[in-house]
């Protein structure tokens, strides 16, 4: 299993990596095979024809849920349509700019198609400006022109100006991929969305390393099970408010937690190490000022400052100690002791 911000592929031994990268680059630059648009009632497919092609060289076959396009005896596009169309009403014409336009009438009016041909990625969807405006108008009731029109309301709307920098997630999202060990083919792909990847840690040497993701303000630790098809990812620990706290550390470099989940730790590029302990019972009585209720547990934060200005190169956590490697020294910080 691999968590990555870009799609991951295996490169076999002896394969030229540079050549593989050039092929991927050429695929990205390659022009789409076709363009398509849609309204609530119909779809329009536009294909740029090669030079010298005539009407006799074009064959377009329509079925209620299938399309087949042949140019000069060669299959151009064939596959199952996302939804059914009216077979008798579908038409196609050749435009003056040497392009083929195909018109498909939807049987299910109002249904928005996410793709034209099921599983086909060779086309590009062009969204109509009028359609975008209609969608925005339908969503208008979910927004407010005023930042906070009724501050006395029990649950006021979100005020964008009150958001802090650590509330903002990355624009790019990562994916969690599971590969078959024998064929090296992808079996599962999960888009993590706003669940930012934080770090990995080995909790059980017999299992795969756990990975920690941000869920809203918290950080959740997940244990992958490669042998379990129905329960591949198990939630084993939560670090309250850690997702929010770590996002505010601009100079963070390494992140880790104890295998027994007793604490999480973060170190910056230079000197400082932050230790976040799990909530523990208090010997003294504390009360929440706003709510007036008694607080039974408190999560402590500690800061360790190293006596060096050398860059930190490595960071490792055990249940009792933290190891911090710089360019010249290896520091040991005792976190949990019996004494």
Short mmCIF file of C-alpha atoms in Angstrom, two decimals:
data_model
loop_
_atom_site.label_atom_id
_atom_site.label_comp_id
_atom_site.label_asym_id
_atom_site.label_seq_id
_atom_site.Cartn_x
_atom_site.Cartn_y
_atom_site.Cartn_z
CA UNK A 1 0.00 0.00 0.00
CA UNK A 2 1.29 3.45 -0.93
CA UNK A 3 0.13 6.95 -0.03
CA UNK A 4 1.26 9.51 -2.63
CA UNK A 5 0.29 12.88 -4.09
CA UNK A 6 0.92 11.65 -7.64
CA UNK A 7 -0.05 8.41 -9.36
CA UNK A 8 2.43 5.62 -8.62
CA UNK A 9 3.65 3.08 -11.17
CA UNK A 10 6.20 0.27 -10.93
CA UNK A 11 9.31 0.41 -13.12
CA UNK A 12 10.81 -3.00 -13.85
CA UNK A 13 14.54 -3.61 -13.46
CA UNK A 14 16.37 -2.65 -16.67
CA UNK A 15 13.61 -0.36 -17.90
CA UNK A 16 14.79 3.09 -18.89
CA UNK A 17 13.16 5.45 -16.37
CA UNK A 18 13.93 8.52 -18.45
CA UNK A 19 12.28 6.97 -21.50
CA UNK A 20 9.25 6.09 -19.35
CA UNK A 21 9.00 9.68 -18.12
CA UNK A 22 9.17 11.00 -21.68
CA UNK A 23 6.32 8.69 -22.68
CA UNK A 24 4.21 9.91 -19.77
CA UNK A 25 4.97 13.52 -20.73
CA UNK A 26 3.93 12.94 -24.33
CA UNK A 27 0.65 11.39 -23.15
CA UNK A 28 -0.08 14.49 -21.08
CA UNK A 29 0.62 16.84 -24.00
CA UNK A 30 -1.40 14.71 -26.45
CA UNK A 31 -4.60 16.37 -27.64
CA UNK A 32 -7.89 14.75 -26.53
CA UNK A 33 -9.42 12.30 -29.01
CA UNK A 34 -12.76 14.11 -28.86
CA UNK A 35 -14.60 16.91 -27.02
CA UNK A 36 -18.11 16.65 -25.62
CA UNK A 37 -20.75 18.91 -24.08
CA UNK A 38 -24.14 18.28 -22.56
CA UNK A 39 -27.39 19.96 -21.58
CA UNK A 40 -30.27 18.52 -19.59
CA UNK A 41 -31.71 17.06 -22.81
CA UNK A 42 -28.84 16.16 -25.14
CA UNK A 43 -25.11 15.70 -25.73
CA UNK A 44 -22.81 16.98 -28.47
CA UNK A 45 -19.61 15.16 -29.42
CA UNK A 46 -17.03 16.96 -31.58
CA UNK A 47 -14.24 15.09 -33.40
CA UNK A 48 -11.50 16.79 -35.44
CA UNK A 49 -11.23 14.82 -38.68
CA UNK A 50 -7.91 14.06 -40.40
CA UNK A 51 -7.15 15.63 -43.78
CA UNK A 52 -8.65 14.04 -46.86
CA UNK A 53 -11.51 12.24 -45.17
CA UNK A 54 -14.95 12.23 -46.81
CA UNK A 55 -18.48 11.39 -45.73
CA UNK A 56 -18.14 7.91 -47.24
CA UNK A 57 -15.18 7.21 -44.90
CA UNK A 58 -17.30 7.79 -41.78
CA UNK A 59 -19.50 5.18 -40.13
CA UNK A 60 -21.45 6.00 -36.96
CA UNK A 61 -23.59 3.29 -35.38
CA UNK A 62 -26.09 4.18 -32.65
CA UNK A 63 -27.61 1.76 -30.17
CA UNK A 64 -29.73 2.67 -27.10
CA UNK A 65 -26.71 2.34 -24.78
CA UNK A 66 -23.76 1.93 -27.16
CA UNK A 67 -21.87 3.93 -29.79
CA UNK A 68 -19.43 2.84 -32.50
CA UNK A 69 -17.47 5.31 -34.69
CA UNK A 70 -15.29 4.06 -37.57
CA UNK A 71 -13.06 6.35 -39.69
CA UNK A 72 -11.55 4.98 -42.91
CA UNK A 73 -12.18 1.40 -41.81
CA UNK A 74 -10.44 1.86 -38.44
CA UNK A 75 -12.27 1.85 -35.12
CA UNK A 76 -12.11 5.37 -33.66
CA UNK A 77 -14.38 5.17 -30.59
CA UNK A 78 -16.51 2.30 -29.34
CA UNK A 79 -18.07 1.57 -25.99
CA UNK A 80 -21.01 1.57 -23.63
CA UNK A 81 -22.62 4.96 -23.08
CA UNK A 82 -23.05 6.21 -19.52
CA UNK A 83 -26.84 6.18 -19.92
CA UNK A 84 -29.44 5.39 -22.57
CA UNK A 85 -30.11 7.62 -25.60
CA UNK A 86 -32.92 7.87 -28.14
CA UNK A 87 -31.57 5.69 -30.95
CA UNK A 88 -33.90 7.08 -33.64
CA UNK A 89 -33.24 10.78 -32.87
CA UNK A 90 -29.42 10.68 -32.85
CA UNK A 91 -27.74 12.43 -35.81
CA UNK A 92 -24.31 13.50 -37.07
CA UNK A 93 -22.98 16.09 -39.56
CA UNK A 94 -19.63 17.23 -41.00
CA UNK A 95 -18.90 20.89 -40.23
CA UNK A 96 -17.06 23.33 -42.49
CA UNK A 97 -14.04 23.39 -40.16
CA UNK A 98 -13.43 19.71 -41.00
CA UNK A 99 -14.94 18.36 -37.79
CA UNK A 100 -17.56 15.70 -37.11
CA UNK A 101 -20.41 16.62 -34.75
CA UNK A 102 -22.59 13.92 -33.22
CA UNK A 103 -25.84 14.76 -31.43
CA UNK A 104 -27.23 12.33 -28.83
CA UNK A 105 -30.68 12.75 -27.25
CA UNK A 106 -30.86 11.63 -23.59
CA UNK A 107 -33.65 9.26 -22.63
CA UNK A 108 -33.32 10.30 -18.97
CA UNK A 109 -33.75 14.06 -19.26
CA UNK A 110 -32.02 16.10 -16.58
CA UNK A 111 -29.47 13.38 -15.77
CA UNK A 112 -25.91 14.75 -15.72
CA UNK A 113 -23.38 12.39 -17.29
CA UNK A 114 -19.96 12.30 -15.57
CA UNK A 115 -18.49 10.57 -18.66
CA UNK A 116 -19.55 9.90 -22.23
CA UNK A 117 -18.30 6.33 -22.72
CA UNK A 118 -17.93 4.24 -19.59
CA UNK A 119 -14.25 3.95 -18.63
CA UNK A 120 -12.99 6.02 -21.57
CA UNK A 121 -10.51 8.80 -20.67
CA UNK A 122 -9.61 9.95 -24.20
CA UNK A 123 -12.17 12.76 -24.39
CA UNK A 124 -12.43 16.15 -22.73
CA UNK A 125 -15.65 17.52 -21.27
CA UNK A 126 -16.36 21.21 -22.03
CA UNK A 127 -18.69 22.80 -19.52
CA UNK A 128 -21.06 25.39 -20.94
CA UNK A 129 -20.97 28.82 -19.24
CA UNK A 130 -24.76 28.97 -19.07
CA UNK A 131 -24.79 25.58 -17.39
CA UNK A 132 -22.24 26.76 -14.80
CA UNK A 133 -24.41 29.81 -14.07
CA UNK A 134 -27.49 27.61 -13.63
CA UNK A 135 -25.65 25.34 -11.19
CA UNK A 136 -24.41 28.36 -9.22
CA UNK A 137 -27.95 29.72 -9.04
CA UNK A 138 -29.28 26.42 -7.71
CA UNK A 139 -26.61 26.47 -4.96
CA UNK A 140 -27.14 30.13 -4.09
CA UNK A 141 -29.43 29.32 -1.17
CA UNK A 142 -26.53 27.58 0.59
CA UNK A 143 -24.46 30.77 0.76
CA UNK A 144 -24.91 34.23 2.19
CA UNK A 145 -23.90 37.63 0.85
CA UNK A 146 -23.23 38.76 4.42
CA UNK A 147 -20.41 37.19 6.40
CA UNK A 148 -22.51 36.85 9.54
CA UNK A 149 -26.05 38.20 9.07
CA UNK A 150 -27.28 37.05 12.49
CA UNK A 151 -24.51 36.75 15.11
CA UNK A 152 -27.02 35.97 17.87
CA UNK A 153 -28.18 32.86 16.06
CA UNK A 154 -27.36 29.59 17.84
CA UNK A 155 -25.29 28.27 14.92
CA UNK A 156 -24.10 31.21 12.79
CA UNK A 157 -22.73 30.51 9.29
CA UNK A 158 -19.00 30.14 8.73
CA UNK A 159 -17.14 33.44 8.57
CA UNK A 160 -14.33 33.08 6.02
CA UNK A 161 -12.41 35.99 7.56
CA UNK A 162 -12.15 34.12 10.86
CA UNK A 163 -10.39 31.15 9.26
CA UNK A 164 -6.73 30.79 10.19
CA UNK A 165 -4.01 29.63 7.85
CA UNK A 166 -3.90 26.20 9.52
CA UNK A 167 -7.61 25.71 8.68
CA UNK A 168 -6.83 25.66 4.96
CA UNK A 169 -6.08 22.27 3.42
CA UNK A 170 -3.77 21.57 0.50
CA UNK A 171 -5.33 22.10 -2.93
CA UNK A 172 -3.86 18.84 -4.15
CA UNK A 173 -5.09 15.68 -2.47
CA UNK A 174 -3.27 12.40 -2.02
CA UNK A 175 -4.43 8.87 -2.81
CA UNK A 176 -4.04 5.57 -1.01
CA UNK A 177 -3.30 2.72 -3.44
CA UNK A 178 -3.22 -1.00 -2.76
CA UNK A 179 -1.16 -3.19 -5.11
CA UNK A 180 -1.23 -6.92 -5.68
CA UNK A 181 2.14 -8.33 -4.64
CA UNK A 182 2.34 -10.80 -7.52
CA UNK A 183 1.04 -8.85 -10.49
CA UNK A 184 1.98 -5.34 -9.18
CA UNK A 185 -1.39 -4.13 -10.46
CA UNK A 186 -3.57 -1.68 -8.55
CA UNK A 187 -6.50 -3.36 -6.77
CA UNK A 188 -7.91 -0.44 -4.74
CA UNK A 189 -7.56 3.35 -4.94
CA UNK A 190 -8.95 5.68 -2.25
CA UNK A 191 -8.84 9.46 -2.73
CA UNK A 192 -7.98 10.90 0.69
CA UNK A 193 -9.38 14.33 -0.21
CA UNK A 194 -8.89 16.77 2.66
CA UNK A 195 -7.61 14.01 4.95
CA UNK A 196 -4.01 15.19 4.85
CA UNK A 197 -1.31 12.51 5.25
CA UNK A 198 0.83 13.26 8.31
CA UNK A 199 3.25 10.37 9.00
CA UNK A 200 3.77 6.60 9.19
CA UNK A 201 4.81 4.48 12.17
CA UNK A 202 5.44 0.77 12.82
CA UNK A 203 3.15 -0.34 15.66
CA UNK A 204 3.29 -4.11 15.11
CA UNK A 205 6.38 -5.52 13.34
CA UNK A 206 4.20 -8.32 11.94
CA UNK A 207 1.91 -5.82 10.21
CA UNK A 208 2.41 -3.06 7.65
CA UNK A 209 3.34 0.42 8.98
CA UNK A 210 0.39 2.48 10.21
CA UNK A 211 -0.39 5.81 8.59
CA UNK A 212 -1.77 8.91 10.28
CA UNK A 213 -4.30 11.19 8.55
CA UNK A 214 -5.83 14.50 9.54
CA UNK A 215 -9.60 14.29 10.09
CA UNK A 216 -10.93 17.80 10.70
CA UNK A 217 -8.97 19.01 13.77
CA UNK A 218 -7.90 15.54 14.95
CA UNK A 219 -5.24 13.10 13.75
CA UNK A 220 -6.32 9.46 13.31
CA UNK A 221 -3.99 6.47 13.14
CA UNK A 222 -4.92 3.66 10.73
CA UNK A 223 -3.52 0.12 10.62
CA UNK A 224 -3.53 -1.50 7.13
CA UNK A 225 -4.25 -5.24 6.93
CA UNK A 226 -3.06 -6.61 3.59
CA UNK A 227 -4.64 -10.02 4.18
CA UNK A 228 -8.16 -8.74 4.97
CA UNK A 229 -10.20 -7.85 1.90
CA UNK A 230 -13.29 -6.59 3.74
CA UNK A 231 -11.52 -4.75 6.57
CA UNK A 232 -8.24 -3.51 5.11
CA UNK A 233 -7.89 -0.36 7.24
CA UNK A 234 -8.49 -0.38 11.00
CA UNK A 235 -8.69 2.78 13.13
CA UNK A 236 -6.50 2.14 16.17
CA UNK A 237 -5.83 5.54 17.80
CA UNK A 238 -6.86 9.21 17.86
CA UNK A 239 -4.75 12.24 18.78
CA UNK A 240 -7.24 14.95 19.70
CA UNK A 241 -6.72 18.38 18.06
CA UNK A 242 -3.33 17.25 16.69
CA UNK A 243 -4.34 17.82 13.07
CA UNK A 244 -5.09 21.45 13.83
CA UNK A 245 -2.00 22.01 16.01
CA UNK A 246 0.52 20.54 13.56
CA UNK A 247 -0.87 22.65 10.71
CA UNK A 248 0.14 25.80 12.57
CA UNK A 249 3.82 24.72 12.70
CA UNK A 250 5.33 26.31 9.60
CA UNK A 251 8.85 24.93 10.11
CA UNK A 252 7.89 21.32 10.84
CA UNK A 253 10.15 18.71 9.29
CA UNK A 254 9.48 15.30 10.92
CA UNK A 255 6.42 13.81 12.59
CA UNK A 256 6.09 10.58 14.60
CA UNK A 257 4.23 8.91 17.46
CA UNK A 258 4.94 6.23 20.06
CA UNK A 259 4.00 2.67 19.03
CA UNK A 260 1.72 2.50 22.10
CA UNK A 261 0.02 5.82 21.09
CA UNK A 262 0.96 7.48 24.42
CA UNK A 263 2.25 10.61 22.64
CA UNK A 264 2.93 12.18 19.26
CA UNK A 265 5.96 14.33 18.48
CA UNK A 266 6.95 16.88 15.90
CA UNK A 267 10.32 18.48 15.24
CA UNK A 268 11.22 21.59 13.30
CA UNK A 269 14.17 22.07 10.96
CA UNK A 270 16.29 23.44 13.81
CA UNK A 271 16.39 22.99 17.59
CA UNK A 272 12.78 22.63 18.73
CA UNK A 273 10.88 19.38 19.38
CA UNK A 274 7.18 19.41 20.38
CA UNK A 275 5.67 16.52 22.37
CA UNK A 276 1.88 16.08 22.51
CA UNK A 277 0.71 13.63 25.17
CA UNK A 278 -2.60 11.81 25.27
CA UNK A 279 -5.19 13.13 27.79
CA UNK A 280 -4.44 11.95 31.34
CA UNK A 281 -6.38 12.22 34.65
CA UNK A 282 -5.61 15.31 36.75
CA UNK A 283 -4.80 15.18 40.45
CA UNK A 284 -6.29 18.65 40.96
CA UNK A 285 -9.84 19.75 40.15
CA UNK A 286 -10.24 21.91 37.05
CA UNK A 287 -13.36 23.56 35.64
CA UNK A 288 -14.21 24.78 32.16
CA UNK A 289 -14.75 28.55 32.49
CA UNK A 290 -17.39 28.83 29.77
CA UNK A 291 -19.46 25.74 30.56
CA UNK A 292 -18.72 25.44 34.27
CA UNK A 293 -18.23 21.66 34.02
CA UNK A 294 -15.41 19.76 35.69
CA UNK A 295 -12.52 18.67 33.48
CA UNK A 296 -11.26 15.21 34.34
CA UNK A 297 -8.44 14.87 31.79
CA UNK A 298 -5.94 17.25 30.23
CA UNK A 299 -3.59 16.68 27.28
CA UNK A 300 -0.17 18.19 27.97
CA UNK A 301 2.19 19.74 25.45
CA UNK A 302 5.95 19.91 26.08
CA UNK A 303 8.72 21.64 24.15
CA UNK A 304 12.34 20.48 24.07
CA UNK A 305 15.04 22.83 22.75
CA UNK A 306 18.24 21.19 21.53
CA UNK A 307 21.56 22.79 22.37
CA UNK A 308 22.62 23.06 18.75
CA UNK A 309 21.87 25.00 15.59
CA UNK A 310 22.74 22.11 13.26
CA UNK A 311 20.01 20.94 10.84
CA UNK A 312 17.92 17.97 11.98
CA UNK A 313 18.30 15.00 9.62
CA UNK A 314 16.35 12.22 11.34
CA UNK A 315 13.62 11.65 13.90
CA UNK A 316 12.42 8.42 15.55
CA UNK A 317 10.00 7.74 18.42
CA UNK A 318 9.77 4.75 20.79
CA UNK A 319 7.45 4.28 23.76
CA UNK A 320 10.01 5.78 26.16
CA UNK A 321 12.37 7.94 24.10
CA UNK A 322 12.78 10.25 21.14
CA UNK A 323 15.89 10.06 18.96
CA UNK A 324 16.86 13.23 17.07
CA UNK A 325 19.74 13.11 14.58
CA UNK A 326 21.57 16.26 13.48
CA UNK A 327 24.59 16.66 11.21
CA UNK A 328 26.94 16.28 14.21
CA UNK A 329 25.05 14.68 17.12
CA UNK A 330 22.43 12.12 18.08
CA UNK A 331 20.15 13.46 20.82
CA UNK A 332 18.08 11.23 23.11
CA UNK A 333 15.02 12.71 24.83
CA UNK A 334 13.39 10.71 27.65
CA UNK A 335 9.64 11.06 27.22
CA UNK A 336 8.16 8.29 29.40
CA UNK A 337 9.98 6.83 32.39
CA UNK A 338 8.92 4.56 35.25
CA UNK A 339 10.73 6.75 37.79
#
